[in-house]
Amino acid sequence: MAGVLLVTATMVTAASFAQNVPVPKPAPKGRDSAQPPAGPATTGATQTPPNPVIPDPRRNVPSSIFQTFDDKQKAQAARVSAYLSSLSTLVGNFVQVGPDGSKTQGDFYIQKPGKLRFEYDPPSPIDIIADGSSVVVRDRKLATQDVYPLSQTPLRFLLSDRIDLMKDTNVVNVTADDLFISVTIEEKQALVGTSRLLLMIGAKDGQLKQWTVTDPQGYDTTVAVYNLDAGKKLDPNMFKIDFTNYNVPSPG
């Protein structure tokens, strides 16, 4: 099982949680008109599954976090921070594209702080559940699950009550165009290695569109979300981890 990166969550292909999110293409700099962040709301009519924006695997991603951001980039990051902080729950559908190009779909549920559930459509037997402190990647067919600390998943930023991307994370890049505001966050774990999370927000509607997780080996997993509803009340039991009916494999 690949390293964990969650909602990263949730974005895992049947065999990997964090490594399966390809990175959406970072948008070029320079949007002149920034609209205020949209608050929690339902996006409207049911949408058809989107085609995720798959990044060029040869792309150049800034390697140093010690860089200077101009006022426009800081404003874009602040807009994304305000939007993420405004959410308390988020429900919708997702399309995930793994490093090998395989595509899976399903439903996701987020309740802040720290809780998430990704249910993959058949034939995938995978569920991903975060209960606020741990994340499990569950195989319903085998009745097994792998457990990881939520603190080791870069997507935990999506699950924080309040977030200031420029202060709370290692932001290495901020770009914008007419379609997306893209923020790249770098995560360094002593035992795991360096991973990256690329968040893409709609430039016009201010809604979350997709994210890409790049694992320490350089593999991307991209998850595009749609039919978003930020006003739905969720059952807390959805986020409870079952340690009774699902075995936890021993290391090695």
JSON list of C-alpha atoms in Angstrom, two decimals:
[
{"chain": "A", "resi": 1, "resn": "MET", "atom": "CA", "xyz": [0.00, 0.00, 0.00]},
{"chain": "A", "resi": 2, "resn": "ALA", "atom": "CA", "xyz": [1.44, 3.34, -1.01]},
{"chain": "A", "resi": 3, "resn": "GLY", "atom": "CA", "xyz": [2.14, 6.12, 1.43]},
{"chain": "A", "resi": 4, "resn": "VAL", "atom": "CA", "xyz": [-0.76, 7.96, 2.84]},
{"chain": "A", "resi": 5, "resn": "LEU", "atom": "CA", "xyz": [-1.84, 11.33, 1.74]},
{"chain": "A", "resi": 6, "resn": "LEU", "atom": "CA", "xyz": [-5.51, 11.63, 2.00]},
{"chain": "A", "resi": 7, "resn": "VAL", "atom": "CA", "xyz": [-9.04, 13.93, 1.16]},
{"chain": "A", "resi": 8, "resn": "THR", "atom": "CA", "xyz": [-5.99, 12.77, 0.59]},
{"chain": "A", "resi": 9, "resn": "ALA", "atom": "CA", "xyz": [-8.30, 10.86, 0.95]},
{"chain": "A", "resi": 10, "resn": "THR", "atom": "CA", "xyz": [-10.03, 9.54, -0.48]},
{"chain": "A", "resi": 11, "resn": "MET", "atom": "CA", "xyz": [-8.33, 9.85, -3.47]},
{"chain": "A", "resi": 12, "resn": "VAL", "atom": "CA", "xyz": [-6.76, 6.69, -3.54]},
{"chain": "A", "resi": 13, "resn": "THR", "atom": "CA", "xyz": [-6.94, 4.16, -6.22]},
{"chain": "A", "resi": 14, "resn": "ALA", "atom": "CA", "xyz": [-7.83, 0.70, -5.10]},
{"chain": "A", "resi": 15, "resn": "ALA", "atom": "CA", "xyz": [-4.30, 0.05, -3.98]},
{"chain": "A", "resi": 16, "resn": "SER", "atom": "CA", "xyz": [-3.08, 3.40, -2.78]},
{"chain": "A", "resi": 17, "resn": "PHE", "atom": "CA", "xyz": [-4.37, 6.25, -0.76]},
{"chain": "A", "resi": 18, "resn": "ALA", "atom": "CA", "xyz": [-1.99, 9.08, -0.97]},
{"chain": "A", "resi": 19, "resn": "GLN", "atom": "CA", "xyz": [-0.07, 8.21, -4.01]},
{"chain": "A", "resi": 20, "resn": "ASN", "atom": "CA", "xyz": [-2.93, 8.15, -6.35]},
{"chain": "A", "resi": 21, "resn": "VAL", "atom": "CA", "xyz": [-3.76, 11.72, -6.91]},
{"chain": "A", "resi": 22, "resn": "PRO", "atom": "CA", "xyz": [-2.29, 13.19, -10.13]},
{"chain": "A", "resi": 23, "resn": "VAL", "atom": "CA", "xyz": [-1.62, 16.87, -9.94]},
{"chain": "A", "resi": 24, "resn": "PRO", "atom": "CA", "xyz": [-3.83, 19.25, -11.84]},
{"chain": "A", "resi": 25, "resn": "LYS", "atom": "CA", "xyz": [-1.88, 21.48, -14.15]},
{"chain": "A", "resi": 26, "resn": "PRO", "atom": "CA", "xyz": [-0.73, 24.63, -12.33]},
{"chain": "A", "resi": 27, "resn": "ALA", "atom": "CA", "xyz": [-2.25, 27.67, -13.97]},
{"chain": "A", "resi": 28, "resn": "PRO", "atom": "CA", "xyz": [-0.02, 30.44, -15.28]},
{"chain": "A", "resi": 29, "resn": "LYS", "atom": "CA", "xyz": [0.29, 33.60, -13.22]},
{"chain": "A", "resi": 30, "resn": "GLY", "atom": "CA", "xyz": [-1.73, 36.61, -13.64]},
{"chain": "A", "resi": 31, "resn": "ARG", "atom": "CA", "xyz": [-5.43, 36.90, -13.03]},
{"chain": "A", "resi": 32, "resn": "ASP", "atom": "CA", "xyz": [-6.38, 40.54, -12.65]},
{"chain": "A", "resi": 33, "resn": "SER", "atom": "CA", "xyz": [-9.87, 40.25, -11.25]},
{"chain": "A", "resi": 34, "resn": "ALA", "atom": "CA", "xyz": [-10.30, 38.21, -8.10]},
{"chain": "A", "resi": 35, "resn": "GLN", "atom": "CA", "xyz": [-13.82, 37.64, -6.86]},
{"chain": "A", "resi": 36, "resn": "PRO", "atom": "CA", "xyz": [-14.62, 37.25, -3.16]},
{"chain": "A", "resi": 37, "resn": "PRO", "atom": "CA", "xyz": [-14.59, 33.65, -1.92]},
{"chain": "A", "resi": 38, "resn": "ALA", "atom": "CA", "xyz": [-17.86, 31.82, -2.18]},
{"chain": "A", "resi": 39, "resn": "GLY", "atom": "CA", "xyz": [-19.30, 30.61, 1.12]},
{"chain": "A", "resi": 40, "resn": "PRO", "atom": "CA", "xyz": [-20.82, 27.21, 1.79]},
{"chain": "A", "resi": 41, "resn": "ALA", "atom": "CA", "xyz": [-23.55, 26.51, -0.71]},
{"chain": "A", "resi": 42, "resn": "THR", "atom": "CA", "xyz": [-24.90, 23.90, -3.07]},
{"chain": "A", "resi": 43, "resn": "THR", "atom": "CA", "xyz": [-23.53, 24.29, -6.56]},
{"chain": "A", "resi": 44, "resn": "GLY", "atom": "CA", "xyz": [-26.95, 23.77, -8.13]},
{"chain": "A", "resi": 45, "resn": "ALA", "atom": "CA", "xyz": [-28.16, 21.28, -10.71]},
{"chain": "A", "resi": 46, "resn": "THR", "atom": "CA", "xyz": [-26.66, 17.80, -10.83]},
{"chain": "A", "resi": 47, "resn": "GLN", "atom": "CA", "xyz": [-23.55, 17.80, -12.93]},
{"chain": "A", "resi": 48, "resn": "THR", "atom": "CA", "xyz": [-22.00, 15.13, -15.10]},
{"chain": "A", "resi": 49, "resn": "PRO", "atom": "CA", "xyz": [-18.59, 13.73, -14.03]},
{"chain": "A", "resi": 50, "resn": "PRO", "atom": "CA", "xyz": [-15.80, 16.14, -15.00]},
{"chain": "A", "resi": 51, "resn": "ASN", "atom": "CA", "xyz": [-12.62, 15.22, -16.80]},
{"chain": "A", "resi": 52, "resn": "PRO", "atom": "CA", "xyz": [-9.78, 15.79, -14.31]},
{"chain": "A", "resi": 53, "resn": "VAL", "atom": "CA", "xyz": [-6.99, 18.09, -15.44]},
{"chain": "A", "resi": 54, "resn": "ILE", "atom": "CA", "xyz": [-3.96, 15.82, -15.53]},
{"chain": "A", "resi": 55, "resn": "PRO", "atom": "CA", "xyz": [-0.63, 17.60, -15.08]},
{"chain": "A", "resi": 56, "resn": "ASP", "atom": "CA", "xyz": [2.36, 17.12, -17.28]},
{"chain": "A", "resi": 57, "resn": "PRO", "atom": "CA", "xyz": [4.56, 14.55, -15.47]},
{"chain": "A", "resi": 58, "resn": "ARG", "atom": "CA", "xyz": [7.59, 16.50, -16.73]},
{"chain": "A", "resi": 59, "resn": "ARG", "atom": "CA", "xyz": [6.38, 19.72, -15.12]},
{"chain": "A", "resi": 60, "resn": "ASN", "atom": "CA", "xyz": [8.81, 21.74, -13.06]},
{"chain": "A", "resi": 61, "resn": "VAL", "atom": "CA", "xyz": [7.64, 22.27, -9.49]},
{"chain": "A", "resi": 62, "resn": "PRO", "atom": "CA", "xyz": [9.50, 24.80, -7.32]},
{"chain": "A", "resi": 63, "resn": "SER", "atom": "CA", "xyz": [11.93, 22.92, -5.10]},
{"chain": "A", "resi": 64, "resn": "SER", "atom": "CA", "xyz": [12.45, 25.61, -2.49]},
{"chain": "A", "resi": 65, "resn": "ILE", "atom": "CA", "xyz": [9.91, 27.02, -0.04]},
{"chain": "A", "resi": 66, "resn": "PHE", "atom": "CA", "xyz": [12.17, 30.03, 0.55]},
{"chain": "A", "resi": 67, "resn": "GLN", "atom": "CA", "xyz": [10.73, 32.15, -2.23]},
{"chain": "A", "resi": 68, "resn": "THR", "atom": "CA", "xyz": [8.98, 35.49, -2.33]},
{"chain": "A", "resi": 69, "resn": "PHE", "atom": "CA", "xyz": [5.33, 35.75, -3.32]},
{"chain": "A", "resi": 70, "resn": "ASP", "atom": "CA", "xyz": [3.99, 38.96, -4.80]},
{"chain": "A", "resi": 71, "resn": "ASP", "atom": "CA", "xyz": [0.83, 40.70, -3.58]},
{"chain": "A", "resi": 72, "resn": "LYS", "atom": "CA", "xyz": [-1.35, 39.04, -6.23]},
{"chain": "A", "resi": 73, "resn": "GLN", "atom": "CA", "xyz": [-0.20, 35.56, -5.22]},
{"chain": "A", "resi": 74, "resn": "LYS", "atom": "CA", "xyz": [-0.75, 36.35, -1.56]},
{"chain": "A", "resi": 75, "resn": "ALA", "atom": "CA", "xyz": [-4.27, 37.59, -2.35]},
{"chain": "A", "resi": 76, "resn": "GLN", "atom": "CA", "xyz": [-5.07, 34.40, -4.27]},
{"chain": "A", "resi": 77, "resn": "ALA", "atom": "CA", "xyz": [-3.79, 32.25, -1.39]},
{"chain": "A", "resi": 78, "resn": "ALA", "atom": "CA", "xyz": [-5.87, 34.32, 1.03]},
{"chain": "A", "resi": 79, "resn": "ARG", "atom": "CA", "xyz": [-8.95, 33.74, -1.10]},
{"chain": "A", "resi": 80, "resn": "VAL", "atom": "CA", "xyz": [-8.42, 29.98, -1.06]},
{"chain": "A", "resi": 81, "resn": "SER", "atom": "CA", "xyz": [-7.78, 30.08, 2.70]},
{"chain": "A", "resi": 82, "resn": "ALA", "atom": "CA", "xyz": [-11.01, 31.99, 3.31]},
{"chain": "A", "resi": 83, "resn": "TYR", "atom": "CA", "xyz": [-13.00, 29.54, 1.21]},
{"chain": "A", "resi": 84, "resn": "LEU", "atom": "CA", "xyz": [-11.60, 26.46, 2.93]},
{"chain": "A", "resi": 85, "resn": "SER", "atom": "CA", "xyz": [-12.12, 28.03, 6.35]},
{"chain": "A", "resi": 86, "resn": "SER", "atom": "CA", "xyz": [-15.75, 28.84, 5.49]},
{"chain": "A", "resi": 87, "resn": "LEU", "atom": "CA", "xyz": [-16.63, 25.17, 5.03]},
{"chain": "A", "resi": 88, "resn": "SER", "atom": "CA", "xyz": [-17.86, 22.99, 7.88]},
{"chain": "A", "resi": 89, "resn": "THR", "atom": "CA", "xyz": [-19.22, 20.12, 5.81]},
{"chain": "A", "resi": 90, "resn": "LEU", "atom": "CA", "xyz": [-18.86, 19.18, 2.16]},
{"chain": "A", "resi": 91, "resn": "VAL", "atom": "CA", "xyz": [-20.55, 16.37, 0.26]},
{"chain": "A", "resi": 92, "resn": "GLY", "atom": "CA", "xyz": [-20.25, 15.43, -3.40]},
{"chain": "A", "resi": 93, "resn": "ASN", "atom": "CA", "xyz": [-19.06, 13.02, -6.07]},
{"chain": "A", "resi": 94, "resn": "PHE", "atom": "CA", "xyz": [-15.53, 12.45, -7.26]},
{"chain": "A", "resi": 95, "resn": "VAL", "atom": "CA", "xyz": [-13.54, 11.11, -10.19]},
{"chain": "A", "resi": 96, "resn": "GLN", "atom": "CA", "xyz": [-10.05, 9.85, -9.42]},
{"chain": "A", "resi": 97, "resn": "VAL", "atom": "CA", "xyz": [-7.24, 9.22, -11.87]},
{"chain": "A", "resi": 98, "resn": "GLY", "atom": "CA", "xyz": [-4.34, 7.12, -10.64]},
{"chain": "A", "resi": 99, "resn": "PRO", "atom": "CA", "xyz": [-0.67, 7.23, -11.69]},
{"chain": "A", "resi": 100, "resn": "ASP", "atom": "CA", "xyz": [-1.33, 4.51, -14.27]},
{"chain": "A", "resi": 101, "resn": "GLY", "atom": "CA", "xyz": [-4.27, 6.41, -15.81]},
{"chain": "A", "resi": 102, "resn": "SER", "atom": "CA", "xyz": [-6.91, 4.19, -14.21]},
{"chain": "A", "resi": 103, "resn": "LYS", "atom": "CA", "xyz": [-10.14, 6.01, -13.37]},
{"chain": "A", "resi": 104, "resn": "THR", "atom": "CA", "xyz": [-12.49, 5.37, -10.46]},
{"chain": "A", "resi": 105, "resn": "GLN", "atom": "CA", "xyz": [-15.53, 7.22, -9.14]},
{"chain": "A", "resi": 106, "resn": "GLY", "atom": "CA", "xyz": [-17.55, 7.49, -5.97]},
{"chain": "A", "resi": 107, "resn": "ASP", "atom": "CA", "xyz": [-19.02, 9.69, -3.25]},
{"chain": "A", "resi": 108, "resn": "PHE", "atom": "CA", "xyz": [-17.26, 11.68, -0.54]},
{"chain": "A", "resi": 109, "resn": "TYR", "atom": "CA", "xyz": [-18.27, 13.25, 2.77]},
{"chain": "A", "resi": 110, "resn": "ILE", "atom": "CA", "xyz": [-16.27, 15.78, 4.81]},
{"chain": "A", "resi": 111, "resn": "GLN", "atom": "CA", "xyz": [-17.06, 17.06, 8.27]},
{"chain": "A", "resi": 112, "resn": "LYS", "atom": "CA", "xyz": [-14.59, 19.42, 9.85]},
{"chain": "A", "resi": 113, "resn": "PRO", "atom": "CA", "xyz": [-12.48, 19.17, 11.81]},
{"chain": "A", "resi": 114, "resn": "GLY", "atom": "CA", "xyz": [-10.66, 16.09, 10.66]},
{"chain": "A", "resi": 115, "resn": "LYS", "atom": "CA", "xyz": [-13.41, 13.77, 9.44]},
{"chain": "A", "resi": 116, "resn": "LEU", "atom": "CA", "xyz": [-13.80, 12.31, 6.00]},
{"chain": "A", "resi": 117, "resn": "ARG", "atom": "CA", "xyz": [-15.28, 9.36, 4.16]},
{"chain": "A", "resi": 118, "resn": "PHE", "atom": "CA", "xyz": [-14.65, 8.27, 0.55]},
{"chain": "A", "resi": 119, "resn": "GLU", "atom": "CA", "xyz": [-16.79, 5.49, -0.89]},
{"chain": "A", "resi": 120, "resn": "TYR", "atom": "CA", "xyz": [-15.65, 4.06, -4.21]},
{"chain": "A", "resi": 121, "resn": "ASP", "atom": "CA", "xyz": [-18.19, 2.74, -6.69]},
{"chain": "A", "resi": 122, "resn": "PRO", "atom": "CA", "xyz": [-18.10, -1.00, -7.55]},
{"chain": "A", "resi": 123, "resn": "PRO", "atom": "CA", "xyz": [-16.13, -2.91, -8.60]},
{"chain": "A", "resi": 124, "resn": "SER", "atom": "CA", "xyz": [-13.66, -1.12, -6.31]},
{"chain": "A", "resi": 125, "resn": "PRO", "atom": "CA", "xyz": [-13.97, -2.50, -2.74]},
{"chain": "A", "resi": 126, "resn": "ILE", "atom": "CA", "xyz": [-12.23, 0.53, -1.16]},
{"chain": "A", "resi": 127, "resn": "ASP", "atom": "CA", "xyz": [-13.48, 2.97, 1.48]},
{"chain": "A", "resi": 128, "resn": "ILE", "atom": "CA", "xyz": [-11.33, 5.67, 3.08]},
{"chain": "A", "resi": 129, "resn": "ILE", "atom": "CA", "xyz": [-12.35, 6.95, 6.51]},
{"chain": "A", "resi": 130, "resn": "ALA", "atom": "CA", "xyz": [-10.82, 9.63, 8.75]},
{"chain": "A", "resi": 131, "resn": "ASP", "atom": "CA", "xyz": [-12.16, 9.99, 12.29]},
{"chain": "A", "resi": 132, "resn": "GLY", "atom": "CA", "xyz": [-10.25, 13.11, 13.34]},
{"chain": "A", "resi": 133, "resn": "SER", "atom": "CA", "xyz": [-7.01, 11.44, 14.38]},
{"chain": "A", "resi": 134, "resn": "SER", "atom": "CA", "xyz": [-6.54, 8.37, 12.16]},
{"chain": "A", "resi": 135, "resn": "VAL", "atom": "CA", "xyz": [-7.15, 7.48, 8.52]},
{"chain": "A", "resi": 136, "resn": "VAL", "atom": "CA", "xyz": [-7.96, 3.97, 7.31]},
{"chain": "A", "resi": 137, "resn": "VAL", "atom": "CA", "xyz": [-7.94, 2.56, 3.81]},
{"chain": "A", "resi": 138, "resn": "ARG", "atom": "CA", "xyz": [-10.45, -0.26, 3.97]},
{"chain": "A", "resi": 139, "resn": "ASP", "atom": "CA", "xyz": [-10.92, -3.19, 1.61]},
{"chain": "A", "resi": 140, "resn": "ARG", "atom": "CA", "xyz": [-14.51, -4.40, 2.01]},
{"chain": "A", "resi": 141, "resn": "LYS", "atom": "CA", "xyz": [-13.88, -7.53, -0.03]},
{"chain": "A", "resi": 142, "resn": "LEU", "atom": "CA", "xyz": [-10.92, -8.72, 2.07]},
{"chain": "A", "resi": 143, "resn": "ALA", "atom": "CA", "xyz": [-12.29, -7.23, 5.32]},
{"chain": "A", "resi": 144, "resn": "THR", "atom": "CA", "xyz": [-8.93, -5.58, 6.03]},
{"chain": "A", "resi": 145, "resn": "GLN", "atom": "CA", "xyz": [-7.81, -2.02, 6.54]},
{"chain": "A", "resi": 146, "resn": "ASP", "atom": "CA", "xyz": [-4.54, -0.08, 6.80]},
{"chain": "A", "resi": 147, "resn": "VAL", "atom": "CA", "xyz": [-4.31, 2.64, 9.46]},
{"chain": "A", "resi": 148, "resn": "TYR", "atom": "CA", "xyz": [-2.33, 5.89, 9.24]},
{"chain": "A", "resi": 149, "resn": "PRO", "atom": "CA", "xyz": [-2.05, 9.01, 11.40]},
{"chain": "A", "resi": 150, "resn": "LEU", "atom": "CA", "xyz": [-4.13, 11.85, 9.97]},
{"chain": "A", "resi": 151, "resn": "SER", "atom": "CA", "xyz": [-1.20, 14.16, 10.73]},
{"chain": "A", "resi": 152, "resn": "GLN", "atom": "CA", "xyz": [0.82, 12.42, 7.99]},
{"chain": "A", "resi": 153, "resn": "THR", "atom": "CA", "xyz": [-1.66, 13.20, 5.22]},
{"chain": "A", "resi": 154, "resn": "PRO", "atom": "CA", "xyz": [-1.32, 16.52, 3.38]},
{"chain": "A", "resi": 155, "resn": "LEU", "atom": "CA", "xyz": [-5.03, 16.60, 2.68]},
{"chain": "A", "resi": 156, "resn": "ARG", "atom": "CA", "xyz": [-5.55, 17.21, 6.36]},
{"chain": "A", "resi": 157, "resn": "PHE", "atom": "CA", "xyz": [-5.46, 20.89, 5.41]},
{"chain": "A", "resi": 158, "resn": "LEU", "atom": "CA", "xyz": [-8.86, 20.45, 3.79]},
{"chain": "A", "resi": 159, "resn": "LEU", "atom": "CA", "xyz": [-10.14, 19.12, 7.10]},
{"chain": "A", "resi": 160, "resn": "SER", "atom": "CA", "xyz": [-8.92, 21.95, 9.33]},
{"chain": "A", "resi": 161, "resn": "ASP", "atom": "CA", "xyz": [-11.44, 24.31, 10.91]},
{"chain": "A", "resi": 162, "resn": "ARG", "atom": "CA", "xyz": [-9.45, 27.40, 10.01]},
{"chain": "A", "resi": 163, "resn": "ILE", "atom": "CA", "xyz": [-6.43, 27.67, 7.79]},
{"chain": "A", "resi": 164, "resn": "ASP", "atom": "CA", "xyz": [-4.09, 30.37, 6.53]},
{"chain": "A", "resi": 165, "resn": "LEU", "atom": "CA", "xyz": [-2.18, 28.73, 3.70]},
{"chain": "A", "resi": 166, "resn": "MET", "atom": "CA", "xyz": [0.67, 31.22, 3.78]},
{"chain": "A", "resi": 167, "resn": "LYS", "atom": "CA", "xyz": [1.21, 30.75, 7.54]},
{"chain": "A", "resi": 168, "resn": "ASP", "atom": "CA", "xyz": [0.07, 27.21, 8.29]},
{"chain": "A", "resi": 169, "resn": "THR", "atom": "CA", "xyz": [1.63, 25.34, 5.37]},
{"chain": "A", "resi": 170, "resn": "ASN", "atom": "CA", "xyz": [4.75, 25.16, 3.22]},
{"chain": "A", "resi": 171, "resn": "VAL", "atom": "CA", "xyz": [3.33, 26.79, 0.10]},
{"chain": "A", "resi": 172, "resn": "VAL", "atom": "CA", "xyz": [5.83, 26.50, -2.76]},
{"chain": "A", "resi": 173, "resn": "ASN", "atom": "CA", "xyz": [3.72, 27.87, -5.62]},
{"chain": "A", "resi": 174, "resn": "VAL", "atom": "CA", "xyz": [0.61, 29.97, -6.26]},
{"chain": "A", "resi": 175, "resn": "THR", "atom": "CA", "xyz": [-0.69, 30.46, -9.80]},
{"chain": "A", "resi": 176, "resn": "ALA", "atom": "CA", "xyz": [-3.92, 31.65, -11.37]},
{"chain": "A", "resi": 177, "resn": "ASP", "atom": "CA", "xyz": [-5.60, 31.95, -14.75]},
{"chain": "A", "resi": 178, "resn": "ASP", "atom": "CA", "xyz": [-9.18, 32.39, -15.97]},
{"chain": "A", "resi": 179, "resn": "LEU", "atom": "CA", "xyz": [-10.14, 28.87, -14.85]},
{"chain": "A", "resi": 180, "resn": "PHE", "atom": "CA", "xyz": [-8.26, 27.99, -11.67]},
{"chain": "A", "resi": 181, "resn": "ILE", "atom": "CA", "xyz": [-6.41, 29.29, -8.67]},
{"chain": "A", "resi": 182, "resn": "SER", "atom": "CA", "xyz": [-3.76, 26.65, -7.96]},
{"chain": "A", "resi": 183, "resn": "VAL", "atom": "CA", "xyz": [-1.84, 26.32, -4.69]},
{"chain": "A", "resi": 184, "resn": "THR", "atom": "CA", "xyz": [0.97, 23.79, -4.25]},
{"chain": "A", "resi": 185, "resn": "ILE", "atom": "CA", "xyz": [1.83, 22.70, -0.70]},
{"chain": "A", "resi": 186, "resn": "GLU", "atom": "CA", "xyz": [4.93, 20.72, 0.15]},
{"chain": "A", "resi": 187, "resn": "GLU", "atom": "CA", "xyz": [5.05, 18.21, 2.98]},
{"chain": "A", "resi": 188, "resn": "LYS", "atom": "CA", "xyz": [8.27, 16.76, 4.39]},
{"chain": "A", "resi": 189, "resn": "GLN", "atom": "CA", "xyz": [8.06, 13.70, 6.64]},
{"chain": "A", "resi": 190, "resn": "ALA", "atom": "CA", "xyz": [11.25, 12.35, 8.20]},
{"chain": "A", "resi": 191, "resn": "LEU", "atom": "CA", "xyz": [10.40, 8.68, 7.60]},
{"chain": "A", "resi": 192, "resn": "VAL", "atom": "CA", "xyz": [8.14, 9.00, 4.58]},
{"chain": "A", "resi": 193, "resn": "GLY", "atom": "CA", "xyz": [9.84, 11.62, 2.41]},
{"chain": "A", "resi": 194, "resn": "THR", "atom": "CA", "xyz": [8.56, 14.68, 0.56]},
{"chain": "A", "resi": 195, "resn": "SER", "atom": "CA", "xyz": [5.08, 14.82, -0.93]},
{"chain": "A", "resi": 196, "resn": "ARG", "atom": "CA", "xyz": [3.07, 17.61, -2.52]},
{"chain": "A", "resi": 197, "resn": "LEU", "atom": "CA", "xyz": [-0.57, 18.60, -2.56]},
{"chain": "A", "resi": 198, "resn": "LEU", "atom": "CA", "xyz": [-1.91, 20.73, -5.41]},
{"chain": "A", "resi": 199, "resn": "LEU", "atom": "CA", "xyz": [-5.27, 22.37, -4.69]},
{"chain": "A", "resi": 200, "resn": "MET", "atom": "CA", "xyz": [-7.29, 23.82, -7.57]},
{"chain": "A", "resi": 201, "resn": "ILE", "atom": "CA", "xyz": [-10.16, 26.24, -6.91]},
{"chain": "A", "resi": 202, "resn": "GLY", "atom": "CA", "xyz": [-12.50, 27.64, -9.56]},
{"chain": "A", "resi": 203, "resn": "ALA", "atom": "CA", "xyz": [-11.43, 31.19, -10.42]},
{"chain": "A", "resi": 204, "resn": "LYS", "atom": "CA", "xyz": [-15.01, 32.29, -11.11]},
{"chain": "A", "resi": 205, "resn": "ASP", "atom": "CA", "xyz": [-17.13, 30.45, -8.54]},
{"chain": "A", "resi": 206, "resn": "GLY", "atom": "CA", "xyz": [-14.51, 30.00, -5.81]},
{"chain": "A", "resi": 207, "resn": "GLN", "atom": "CA", "xyz": [-15.40, 26.31, -5.38]},
{"chain": "A", "resi": 208, "resn": "LEU", "atom": "CA", "xyz": [-13.06, 23.37, -4.89]},
{"chain": "A", "resi": 209, "resn": "LYS", "atom": "CA", "xyz": [-12.51, 21.64, -8.25]},
{"chain": "A", "resi": 210, "resn": "GLN", "atom": "CA", "xyz": [-9.77, 19.09, -7.73]},
{"chain": "A", "resi": 211, "resn": "TRP", "atom": "CA", "xyz": [-6.51, 18.23, -6.01]},
{"chain": "A", "resi": 212, "resn": "THR", "atom": "CA", "xyz": [-3.46, 16.22, -6.87]},
{"chain": "A", "resi": 213, "resn": "VAL", "atom": "CA", "xyz": [-1.23, 14.38, -4.44]},
{"chain": "A", "resi": 214, "resn": "THR", "atom": "CA", "xyz": [2.34, 13.64, -5.50]},
{"chain": "A", "resi": 215, "resn": "ASP", "atom": "CA", "xyz": [3.92, 10.91, -3.39]},
{"chain": "A", "resi": 216, "resn": "PRO", "atom": "CA", "xyz": [7.60, 10.76, -2.37]},
{"chain": "A", "resi": 217, "resn": "GLN", "atom": "CA", "xyz": [8.33, 8.58, -5.41]},
{"chain": "A", "resi": 218, "resn": "GLY", "atom": "CA", "xyz": [6.92, 11.25, -7.73]},
{"chain": "A", "resi": 219, "resn": "TYR", "atom": "CA", "xyz": [3.66, 9.48, -8.63]},
{"chain": "A", "resi": 220, "resn": "ASP", "atom": "CA", "xyz": [0.54, 11.61, -9.01]},
{"chain": "A", "resi": 221, "resn": "THR", "atom": "CA", "xyz": [-3.06, 10.87, -8.10]},
{"chain": "A", "resi": 222, "resn": "THR", "atom": "CA", "xyz": [-5.70, 13.42, -9.14]},
{"chain": "A", "resi": 223, "resn": "VAL", "atom": "CA", "xyz": [-9.19, 13.74, -7.71]},
{"chain": "A", "resi": 224, "resn": "ALA", "atom": "CA", "xyz": [-11.81, 16.00, -9.32]},
{"chain": "A", "resi": 225, "resn": "VAL", "atom": "CA", "xyz": [-14.97, 16.76, -7.30]},
{"chain": "A", "resi": 226, "resn": "TYR", "atom": "CA", "xyz": [-18.43, 17.88, -8.42]},
{"chain": "A", "resi": 227, "resn": "ASN", "atom": "CA", "xyz": [-22.09, 18.12, -7.34]},
{"chain": "A", "resi": 228, "resn": "LEU", "atom": "CA", "xyz": [-20.83, 19.82, -4.18]},
{"chain": "A", "resi": 229, "resn": "ASP", "atom": "CA", "xyz": [-23.20, 20.49, -1.26]},
{"chain": "A", "resi": 230, "resn": "ALA", "atom": "CA", "xyz": [-21.82, 22.43, 1.71]},
{"chain": "A", "resi": 231, "resn": "GLY", "atom": "CA", "xyz": [-25.06, 22.57, 3.66]},
{"chain": "A", "resi": 232, "resn": "LYS", "atom": "CA", "xyz": [-25.91, 18.93, 4.28]},
{"chain": "A", "resi": 233, "resn": "LYS", "atom": "CA", "xyz": [-26.06, 17.58, 7.83]},
{"chain": "A", "resi": 234, "resn": "LEU", "atom": "CA", "xyz": [-24.05, 14.38, 8.22]},
{"chain": "A", "resi": 235, "resn": "ASP", "atom": "CA", "xyz": [-24.40, 11.39, 10.55]},
{"chain": "A", "resi": 236, "resn": "PRO", "atom": "CA", "xyz": [-21.33, 11.31, 12.87]},
{"chain": "A", "resi": 237, "resn": "ASN", "atom": "CA", "xyz": [-21.38, 7.50, 12.69]},
{"chain": "A", "resi": 238, "resn": "MET", "atom": "CA", "xyz": [-20.19, 7.74, 9.06]},
{"chain": "A", "resi": 239, "resn": "PHE", "atom": "CA", "xyz": [-16.75, 8.67, 10.35]},
{"chain": "A", "resi": 240, "resn": "LYS", "atom": "CA", "xyz": [-16.30, 5.98, 12.98]},
{"chain": "A", "resi": 241, "resn": "ILE", "atom": "CA", "xyz": [-13.52, 3.49, 12.28]},
{"chain": "A", "resi": 242, "resn": "ASP", "atom": "CA", "xyz": [-14.54, -0.14, 12.76]},
{"chain": "A", "resi": 243, "resn": "PHE", "atom": "CA", "xyz": [-11.68, -2.03, 14.41]},
{"chain": "A", "resi": 244, "resn": "THR", "atom": "CA", "xyz": [-13.87, -5.03, 15.23]},
{"chain": "A", "resi": 245, "resn": "ASN", "atom": "CA", "xyz": [-15.02, -6.35, 11.85]},
{"chain": "A", "resi": 246, "resn": "TYR", "atom": "CA", "xyz": [-11.95, -5.26, 9.89]},
{"chain": "A", "resi": 247, "resn": "ASN", "atom": "CA", "xyz": [-8.55, -6.68, 10.57]},
{"chain": "A", "resi": 248, "resn": "VAL", "atom": "CA", "xyz": [-5.44, -4.49, 10.64]},
{"chain": "A", "resi": 249, "resn": "PRO", "atom": "CA", "xyz": [-2.59, -6.32, 8.87]},
{"chain": "A", "resi": 250, "resn": "SER", "atom": "CA", "xyz": [0.60, -6.67, 10.87]},
{"chain": "A", "resi": 251, "resn": "PRO", "atom": "CA", "xyz": [3.60, -4.76, 9.47]},
{"chain": "A", "resi": 252, "resn": "GLY", "atom": "CA", "xyz": [5.69, -6.93, 7.15]}
]
